[in-house]
Amino acid sequence: MKVLITGATGLIGQEIVKLCHQSKIDVNYLTTNKDKIKSTSNYQGFYWDPKNYILDENCFLDVEVIINLVGASVAKRWTPSYKEEILESRIISTHVLLESLKKTKHTVRHVISASAIGIYPDSFQNYYMESSPERDIGFLGNVVTKWEETILQFETLGIGVSLLRIGLVLSEKGGAFPKIKKPIQLGVGAVFGNGKHWQSWIHVTDLARMFLYVLEEELTGVFNAVAPNPVSNQKLTNSIANKLNKKIVLPGVPRLIMKLFLGEMHILLFASQRVCSDKISKSGFEFTYGNISSALDSLLP
Ligand SMILES: NC(=O)c1ccc[n+]([C@@H]2O[C@H](COP(=O)([O-])OP(=O)(O)OC[C@H]3O[C@@H](n4cnc5c(N)ncnc54)[C@H](OP(=O)(O)O)[C@@H]3O)[C@@H](O)[C@H]2O)c1
């Protein structure tokens, strides 16, 4: 079997590529960076430049499933022009894939795309299922809502669509975790605000396994991609500190301070989303890292 992955060179993508190869699935991937193009028997890179509607259509040859992970990082300062890039990198790239498939004879039957729990509004009380109708009306919520709407257009081509609403990905190789860990390791860790906001996290290995599970079981629809036990920011911070034999002595960092430093993107540190993973569990998926303690044991051995 062969899959095409967009964003394969990123944090989640690299983990998925590893699992694909373990399962003897060949990988074609699209990259915007010509230096990242590799060509081996089971890992073949193709260049694309979505902004200019450039895509090498050879990438679709013999591909049955597309795993879509492309997107400019949300963890950079949200200037007006960068906000546009966050949105457009997701929407335009999807349009380019859609338009290319329309004019190519292809074998694609399933698209599995990243989405994000940022689609759900900030709430201390709500427990979000995939069917929850509430939508965040801020910048991030709007981006994710438009992103999902665009991805669903693959259905008009008779292609099944799965959307994985990803939570805070924990990996020692990148993303938020090394940035959360560092100040704690240096003895200057602190919670954000009162630390009571929910953080729905997932270990990167479980996330990659979930993509493969959805692929192999041919599941379509929306799935929350979070571990079964979300924690408060305080619990996450204290758990990391305990594993590192450090103490959290500083008071919570006030929201206003982070807003001054980071601008609008400070929301990422304070948003509270308690998200439920029952749907994927009931489909038979088993988490290796179901609670934060086991995840941290693997990340901070
Ligand atoms: N990590 C998380 O905690 C998290 C949480 C929720 C949702 N997600 C979503 O999951 C997806 C993958 O996340 P990740 O952490 O693996 O991201 P990542 O490490 O930043 O990788 C994303 C990849 O997308 C491509 N890309 C970046 N900017 C682009 C642009 N402006 N135009 C076209 N391509 C671009 C890059 O590939 P090339 O350089 O090869 O082109 C990059 O390797 C993203 O869409 C992200 O929003 C992640």
Tab-separated table of N, CA and C in Angstrom, residues 2 9 55 72 83 91 99 117-119 127 150 226 249 297:
chain	number	residue	atom	x	y	z
A	2	LYS	N	0.351	2.319	-0.623
A	2	LYS	CA	1.112	3.571	-0.659
A	2	LYS	C	0.245	4.738	-0.180
A	9	THR	N	7.418	16.051	6.872
A	9	THR	CA	8.728	16.367	7.450
A	9	THR	C	8.602	17.008	8.835
A	55	LEU	N	2.252	21.745	-8.086
A	55	LEU	CA	2.286	20.419	-7.450
A	55	LEU	C	2.710	19.402	-8.485
A	72	ALA	N	1.201	26.043	8.506
A	72	ALA	CA	2.193	26.903	9.174
A	72	ALA	C	1.964	26.832	10.675
A	83	LYS	N	-0.953	35.684	10.504
A	83	LYS	CA	-2.284	35.062	10.684
A	83	LYS	C	-2.828	34.588	9.333
A	91	ILE	N	-5.729	26.247	3.882
A	91	ILE	CA	-6.836	26.278	2.915
A	91	ILE	C	-6.314	26.120	1.476
A	99	GLU	N	-7.941	20.350	-6.544
A	99	GLU	CA	-7.935	20.666	-7.977
A	99	GLU	C	-7.055	19.682	-8.751
A	117	ILE	N	-8.136	20.740	18.398
A	117	ILE	CA	-9.181	20.935	19.414
A	117	ILE	C	-9.463	22.423	19.634
A	118	GLY	N	-8.654	23.280	19.022
A	118	GLY	CA	-8.909	24.724	19.073
A	118	GLY	C	-10.242	25.097	18.438
A	119	ILE	N	-10.894	24.120	17.805
A	119	ILE	CA	-12.228	24.382	17.230
A	119	ILE	C	-13.248	24.565	18.358
A	127	TYR	N	-17.347	19.337	28.424
A	127	TYR	CA	-16.562	18.147	28.100
A	127	TYR	C	-16.903	17.852	26.644
A	150	THR	N	-13.071	22.954	4.388
A	150	THR	CA	-12.363	22.777	3.111
A	150	THR	C	-11.994	21.306	2.905
A	226	VAL	N	-6.982	12.982	21.411
A	226	VAL	CA	-6.447	13.355	22.728
A	226	VAL	C	-6.430	12.090	23.582
A	249	VAL	N	8.106	26.942	42.588
A	249	VAL	CA	8.063	27.891	43.710
A	249	VAL	C	7.482	29.251	43.294
A	297	ASP	N	6.727	9.358	31.874
A	297	ASP	CA	7.753	8.317	32.081
A	297	ASP	C	8.498	8.033	30.778
